[in-house]
Structures are given as C-alpha cells and as structure tokens.
C-alpha cells in the first residue's frame, strides 16, 4: 500500500462516524424546532380564541339588551342604562382618516427622499435614524407633548384659521377647539408616520435597479421613473404599510384620550371635541360597574372586529395587486 493511500485511509475512516453523528443531531434539532414552532402557533391561536370568547361572553348581555341601537345609538348614559357607541365609533374612524390623510403623503415623501434621491450618506443615515426613533417614542409622551406644546403653538391656531377661512364648510364649522377630532388626528399622524415611512422605505429599496435604469434609458425623468416603476412594483408593500399604520391609529389610547376632548357626541365638524373607542375604555373602565363594564367590553369587541375586517380587506388588496 502506498503512503498516500495509507494517509487517505487513516484520515478518511474516522470522518464517517462524525458525519453521521452530526446528521443525527441535526435531525433531532430540526424536529425539536418544528415542535416548538408548532406549539407556539397553537398557543397563539388558543390565546386569541380565549380572548375572543371571554370578551364576547362578557359583552353578550349588552348586545342582547341594547340590540342594534348599541351600534347606531348616540346616547351614552350609564346611569340611565343607555349605551350608544356610535359617537365612539365615529370618533375612531374620523381621527384615523385624518391621520392617514396627513401621514401617507408625508411618509411616502420621506421614503422616496431617502431611497430615490441623491442624498448624502451621512444625511440619509441621520434622517432614517430619526424616523425610526420616532416610532419607539411611547404614546404618553406624544400625548403630553401634544397637550403642552402642540396644542397652544399649532392645533388651536390652526383650528382658528380653518374656521375663519373655511368655516362655511360643515367639517370646519365652529366654535373651534384645539382638543378635537382634528387635534387627535394630527397627533395620530405624527405617531404613524414613522411606521409607514420605515416600511415603505424597505419596500422601495427592493425595486430592481435594472428597471429604474431602463426607465431612465427611455428618457424618463426621476418622477416619471418613480411613478411608472417604483410605485407599481411597491403597491402591495405600500398598502401593507398603510394598513399597519391604520391599525396603530385605531387602537391608540392615551394620546387620543388627552387630545380628543372626551365629548360623546357625533359632530360633523372636525374642529369640535369628540371621543374614540379606545379613549372611552381607558377613561371610564376604572370607575365602571355592572352593565357599564359590559358596555365598555362590548366597545372593545367592536374595535377588535373592526381591526379584523380592516386586516382582511388589506390582505385582499395585497393579494389582488400580487396577482400575475
């Protein structure tokens, strides 16, 4: 036997058992990971099911006694046993719509500025870090900042301005107040802008450079390239980012409770105080008893149902845009 063959045998013989041992350990690790992943998924489903069943069971007497008037009624009087949740549903929808009207264009503009324009790398890093940092600020900080800084410096003057020059339009009718649907919508817009912007930035970054360069080669300007290449390829991601921001807006509590005005009425003017579903739960739950607690839980069930419907609609839109 040649020295080379002897070395090959000596080196190769013990390698096989080690390889088999590694494969065996790998299979066991894969099985363990699969088991843990399946357990986690089932646990999440069980927790969600328990939450839905328990809250719905608590709220069922209110749904039964109030009927459809719980959703369509506008009178909220716990002492009289009247629970109409329409003002809270209305306030939640109006503030969320105002937030989206402000936040979506601003978020997309910031994302395009950071991804599609020749911004110095250092400036891009600073702006991106600042946007991401805003997403981590607690909502109570936003609320306090809104009450003590934004309200006197911007919200009240802006409400006065809108009422003075556009007061003939019902949504800007007065008397104006800084604590209003408008004020709550503005603070919500500031809160969800970092979320939508960060996700949109990641989506825009996935658009192939070859497609952009092809548009430029055909004579497209930067805006035409963005409109014809970046936006069409990013529609599904943009919708997902907007829906995630909307989910944050619908469920926001503390900041809205501080700035919406806590007035349980349906008012056509966005410059007047109102109420939201999450805010009324936070403000009244500690002092509530009996049917009052059940009514607040019922509002929570409605809010959960609205969130589920919006998520399903978002998934349907994403699926439609992703179809070949």
Coordinates of C-alpha atoms in Angstrom, one line a residue:
X1 CA 0.0 0.0 0.0
X2 CA 1.4 3.4 -0.9
X3 CA 1.9 6.1 1.7
X4 CA -0.7 8.2 0.0
X5 CA -3.3 5.5 0.3
X6 CA -2.4 4.8 3.9
X7 CA -2.9 8.5 4.7
X8 CA -6.2 8.7 2.9
X9 CA -7.5 5.7 4.8
X10 CA -6.2 7.0 8.1
X11 CA -7.8 10.4 7.5
X12 CA -11.0 9.2 5.9
X13 CA -12.0 6.4 8.2
X14 CA -12.9 8.3 11.4
X15 CA -14.6 11.1 9.4
X16 CA -17.7 9.0 8.6
X17 CA -19.0 8.4 12.2
X18 CA -18.6 12.1 12.9
X19 CA -20.6 13.0 9.8
X20 CA -23.4 10.6 10.8
X21 CA -23.4 11.9 14.4
X22 CA -23.8 15.5 13.0
X23 CA -26.6 14.4 10.8
X24 CA -28.4 12.7 13.7
X25 CA -28.0 15.8 15.9
X26 CA -29.2 18.0 13.1
X27 CA -32.4 15.8 12.6
X28 CA -33.2 16.0 16.3
X29 CA -32.6 19.7 16.3
X30 CA -34.9 20.2 13.3
X31 CA -37.6 18.0 15.0
X32 CA -37.3 20.0 18.2
X33 CA -37.5 23.3 16.4
X34 CA -40.6 22.1 14.4
X35 CA -42.3 21.0 17.7
X36 CA -41.6 24.4 19.4
X37 CA -42.8 26.3 16.3
X38 CA -46.0 24.3 16.1
X39 CA -46.6 24.7 19.9
X40 CA -46.1 28.5 19.6
X41 CA -48.5 28.7 16.7
X42 CA -51.2 26.7 18.5
X43 CA -50.6 28.6 21.7
X44 CA -51.2 31.9 19.9
X45 CA -54.4 30.6 18.4
X46 CA -55.6 29.3 21.8
X47 CA -54.9 32.7 23.5
X48 CA -56.7 34.6 20.7
X49 CA -59.7 32.2 20.8
X50 CA -59.9 32.5 24.6
X51 CA -59.7 36.3 24.4
X52 CA -62.5 36.5 21.8
X53 CA -64.7 34.0 23.6
X54 CA -64.3 35.6 27.1
X55 CA -64.8 39.2 25.9
X56 CA -67.7 38.3 23.7
X57 CA -69.3 36.4 26.6
X58 CA -68.9 39.4 28.9
X59 CA -70.4 41.8 26.3
X60 CA -73.2 39.5 25.2
X61 CA -75.8 40.8 27.7
X62 CA -75.2 44.3 26.4
X63 CA -75.5 43.2 22.8
X64 CA -78.7 41.3 23.7
X65 CA -80.4 44.1 25.7
X66 CA -79.4 47.0 23.5
X67 CA -79.6 45.3 20.2
X68 CA -78.6 47.2 17.1
X69 CA -79.0 50.5 19.0
X70 CA -75.7 49.8 20.7
X71 CA -74.0 50.5 17.3
X72 CA -76.4 53.1 15.9
X73 CA -77.4 54.9 19.1
X74 CA -75.7 58.2 20.0
X75 CA -76.8 58.5 23.7
X76 CA -74.2 57.3 26.3
X77 CA -75.7 57.4 29.8
X78 CA -74.5 54.6 32.1
X79 CA -76.7 55.9 34.9
X80 CA -79.8 55.5 32.8
X81 CA -78.7 52.2 31.3
X82 CA -78.4 53.7 27.8
X83 CA -75.3 52.7 25.8
X84 CA -75.0 54.0 22.3
X85 CA -71.5 53.5 20.9
X86 CA -71.9 55.5 17.7
X87 CA -70.0 58.6 18.9
X88 CA -67.0 56.5 19.8
X89 CA -67.1 54.5 16.5
X90 CA -67.4 57.8 14.6
X91 CA -64.6 59.5 16.5
X92 CA -62.3 56.5 16.0
X93 CA -63.0 56.5 12.2
X94 CA -62.7 60.2 11.8
X95 CA -59.4 60.6 13.7
X96 CA -57.9 57.6 11.8
X97 CA -58.9 59.1 8.4
X98 CA -57.4 62.5 9.3
X99 CA -54.2 60.7 10.4
X100 CA -54.0 58.8 7.1
X101 CA -54.7 61.9 5.0
X102 CA -51.7 63.6 6.7
X103 CA -49.4 60.7 7.3
X104 CA -49.5 58.8 4.0
X105 CA -48.2 61.6 1.7
X106 CA -45.6 62.6 4.3
X107 CA -44.4 59.1 4.8
X108 CA -44.1 58.3 1.1
X109 CA -42.3 61.6 0.6
X110 CA -39.7 60.8 3.3
X111 CA -39.2 57.3 2.0
X112 CA -38.7 58.5 -1.6
X113 CA -36.3 61.2 -0.4
X114 CA -34.2 58.6 1.4
X115 CA -34.2 55.9 -1.4
X116 CA -34.6 57.6 -4.8
X117 CA -32.8 60.9 -4.5
X118 CA -29.0 61.5 -4.3
X119 CA -28.9 62.3 -0.6
X120 CA -25.5 62.4 1.1
X121 CA -25.0 59.1 3.0
X122 CA -24.5 60.8 6.4
X123 CA -27.7 62.9 6.0
X124 CA -29.6 59.8 4.9
X125 CA -28.4 57.9 8.0
X126 CA -29.4 60.7 10.3
X127 CA -32.9 61.1 8.8
X128 CA -33.5 57.4 8.8
X129 CA -32.4 57.0 12.4
X130 CA -34.6 59.9 13.5
X131 CA -37.6 58.5 11.7
X132 CA -37.0 55.0 13.3
X133 CA -36.5 56.6 16.7
X134 CA -39.9 58.4 16.5
X135 CA -41.6 55.0 16.1
X136 CA -40.2 54.0 19.5
X137 CA -41.4 57.0 21.5
X138 CA -44.2 56.0 24.0
X139 CA -47.6 57.2 23.2
X140 CA -48.0 59.0 26.5
X141 CA -45.0 61.2 25.6
X142 CA -46.7 62.1 22.3
X143 CA -49.9 62.9 24.3
X144 CA -48.2 65.2 26.8
X145 CA -46.2 66.9 24.1
X146 CA -49.4 67.4 22.1
X147 CA -51.2 68.9 25.1
X148 CA -48.5 71.2 26.4
X149 CA -46.6 72.1 23.2
X150 CA -48.5 71.3 20.0
X151 CA -51.9 72.4 21.3
X152 CA -51.1 76.1 22.0
X153 CA -48.5 76.5 19.3
X154 CA -50.2 74.8 16.4
X155 CA -53.5 73.0 17.0
X156 CA -55.5 75.9 18.4
X157 CA -54.2 78.5 15.9
X158 CA -54.7 76.0 13.0
X159 CA -58.3 75.4 14.2
X160 CA -59.0 79.1 14.4
X161 CA -57.5 79.6 10.9
X162 CA -59.5 76.8 9.3
X163 CA -62.7 78.0 10.9
X164 CA -62.1 81.6 9.9
X165 CA -61.5 81.0 6.2
X166 CA -63.3 77.7 5.7
X167 CA -66.0 77.8 8.3
X168 CA -68.7 77.8 5.7
X169 CA -67.8 74.1 5.1
X170 CA -69.6 72.0 7.7
X171 CA -66.4 70.0 8.6
X172 CA -64.7 73.2 9.6
X173 CA -67.6 74.8 11.4
X174 CA -67.0 76.3 14.9
X175 CA -66.6 77.2 17.5
X176 CA -63.1 75.7 17.0
X177 CA -61.2 73.9 19.7
X178 CA -57.7 72.5 19.8
X179 CA -59.0 69.5 21.7
X180 CA -60.9 68.0 18.8
X181 CA -61.0 65.3 16.2
X182 CA -58.5 67.4 14.2
X183 CA -56.1 67.6 17.1
X184 CA -56.3 63.9 17.8
X185 CA -55.9 63.2 14.1
X186 CA -52.7 65.3 13.9
X187 CA -51.0 63.6 16.8
X188 CA -52.0 60.2 15.4
X189 CA -50.5 61.3 12.0
X190 CA -47.2 62.1 13.8
X191 CA -47.3 58.7 15.5
X192 CA -47.9 56.6 12.5
X193 CA -45.7 58.4 10.0
X194 CA -42.5 56.6 11.2
X195 CA -44.2 53.2 10.9
X196 CA -45.5 53.8 7.3
X197 CA -42.2 55.5 6.3
X198 CA -39.9 52.8 7.6
X199 CA -41.9 50.0 5.9
X200 CA -42.2 52.0 2.7
X201 CA -38.5 52.7 2.6
X202 CA -37.8 49.0 2.8
X203 CA -40.3 48.3 0.0
X204 CA -38.9 50.9 -2.3
X205 CA -35.4 49.6 -1.7
X206 CA -36.4 46.2 -3.2
X207 CA -37.3 47.6 -6.6
X208 CA -34.5 46.3 -9.0
X209 CA -32.1 49.0 -10.2
X210 CA -32.2 47.5 -13.7
X211 CA -35.8 48.5 -14.0
X212 CA -35.0 52.0 -12.9
X213 CA -32.1 52.3 -15.3
X214 CA -34.3 51.0 -18.1
X215 CA -36.8 53.8 -17.4
X216 CA -34.0 56.4 -17.4
X217 CA -32.7 54.9 -20.7
X218 CA -36.1 55.5 -22.3
X219 CA -35.9 59.2 -21.4
X220 CA -38.0 59.2 -18.2
X221 CA -37.4 61.9 -15.6
X222 CA -36.9 60.9 -11.9
X223 CA -40.6 61.5 -11.1
X224 CA -41.7 59.5 -14.2
X225 CA -39.4 56.7 -13.1
X226 CA -40.9 56.7 -9.6
X227 CA -44.5 56.9 -11.0
X228 CA -44.1 54.2 -13.6
X229 CA -41.6 51.8 -12.0
X230 CA -41.3 52.3 -8.2
X231 CA -44.9 52.8 -7.3
X232 CA -46.4 49.9 -9.4
X233 CA -43.8 47.4 -8.1
X234 CA -44.4 48.6 -4.5
X235 CA -48.2 48.8 -4.4
X236 CA -48.7 45.7 -2.2
X237 CA -46.0 46.8 0.2
X238 CA -47.3 50.3 0.5
X239 CA -50.8 49.0 1.2
X240 CA -49.4 46.8 3.9
X241 CA -47.5 49.7 5.5
X242 CA -50.6 51.9 5.4
X243 CA -52.8 49.2 7.0
X244 CA -50.2 48.6 9.7
X245 CA -50.3 52.4 10.4
X246 CA -54.1 52.4 10.4
X247 CA -54.1 49.5 12.9
X248 CA -51.9 51.6 15.2
X249 CA -54.2 54.6 14.8
X250 CA -57.4 52.6 15.5
X251 CA -56.0 51.2 18.7
X252 CA -54.2 54.3 20.1
X253 CA -55.4 55.2 23.5
X254 CA -53.5 57.6 25.8
X255 CA -52.5 60.3 23.2
X256 CA -56.1 60.3 21.9
X257 CA -57.6 60.5 25.3
X258 CA -55.6 63.6 26.1
X259 CA -56.3 65.4 22.8
X260 CA -59.8 64.4 21.5
X261 CA -61.8 66.3 24.1
X262 CA -63.8 63.5 25.6
X263 CA -67.2 64.6 24.3
X264 CA -69.5 61.7 23.5
X265 CA -71.4 63.2 20.5
X266 CA -71.4 62.9 16.8
X267 CA -70.3 66.2 15.4
X268 CA -69.9 66.9 11.7
X269 CA -67.1 69.4 12.4
X270 CA -63.6 68.0 12.9
X271 CA -62.8 71.2 14.9
X272 CA -65.1 70.2 17.8
X273 CA -64.3 67.8 20.7
X274 CA -65.3 64.1 20.4
X275 CA -64.5 60.7 21.7
X276 CA -62.9 57.4 20.5
X277 CA -63.5 53.8 21.3
X278 CA -60.1 53.2 23.0
X279 CA -60.2 56.5 24.8
X280 CA -63.6 55.9 26.4
X281 CA -62.5 52.4 27.6
X282 CA -59.3 53.9 29.2
X283 CA -61.2 56.9 30.8
X284 CA -64.2 55.1 32.2
X285 CA -63.2 51.5 32.9
X286 CA -61.8 52.0 36.5
X287 CA -65.0 53.7 37.8
X288 CA -67.4 51.4 35.8
X289 CA -69.6 48.7 37.4
X290 CA -72.2 46.2 36.2
X291 CA -73.6 46.9 32.8
X292 CA -71.2 49.9 32.4
X293 CA -68.3 47.5 32.4
X294 CA -70.0 45.1 30.0
X295 CA -70.7 48.0 27.6
X296 CA -67.1 49.1 27.6
X297 CA -66.0 45.5 27.0
X298 CA -68.5 45.4 24.1
X299 CA -66.9 48.5 22.6
X300 CA -63.6 46.6 22.8
X301 CA -65.2 43.7 21.0
X302 CA -66.4 46.1 18.3
X303 CA -62.9 47.6 18.0
X304 CA -61.4 44.2 17.6
X305 CA -63.9 43.3 14.9
X306 CA -63.2 46.5 13.0
X307 CA -59.5 45.7 13.2
X308 CA -60.1 42.2 11.9
X309 CA -62.2 43.5 9.0
X310 CA -59.6 46.0 8.0
X311 CA -56.8 43.4 8.1
X312 CA -58.9 41.1 5.9
X313 CA -59.5 43.9 3.5
X314 CA -55.8 44.7 3.4
X315 CA -54.9 41.1 2.7
X316 CA -57.4 41.0 -0.1
X317 CA -55.9 44.2 -1.7
X318 CA -52.4 42.8 -1.3
X319 CA -53.5 39.5 -2.9
X320 CA -55.1 41.4 -5.8
X321 CA -52.1 43.5 -6.5
X322 CA -49.7 40.5 -6.3
X323 CA -51.7 38.5 -8.9
X324 CA -49.7 38.0 -12.1

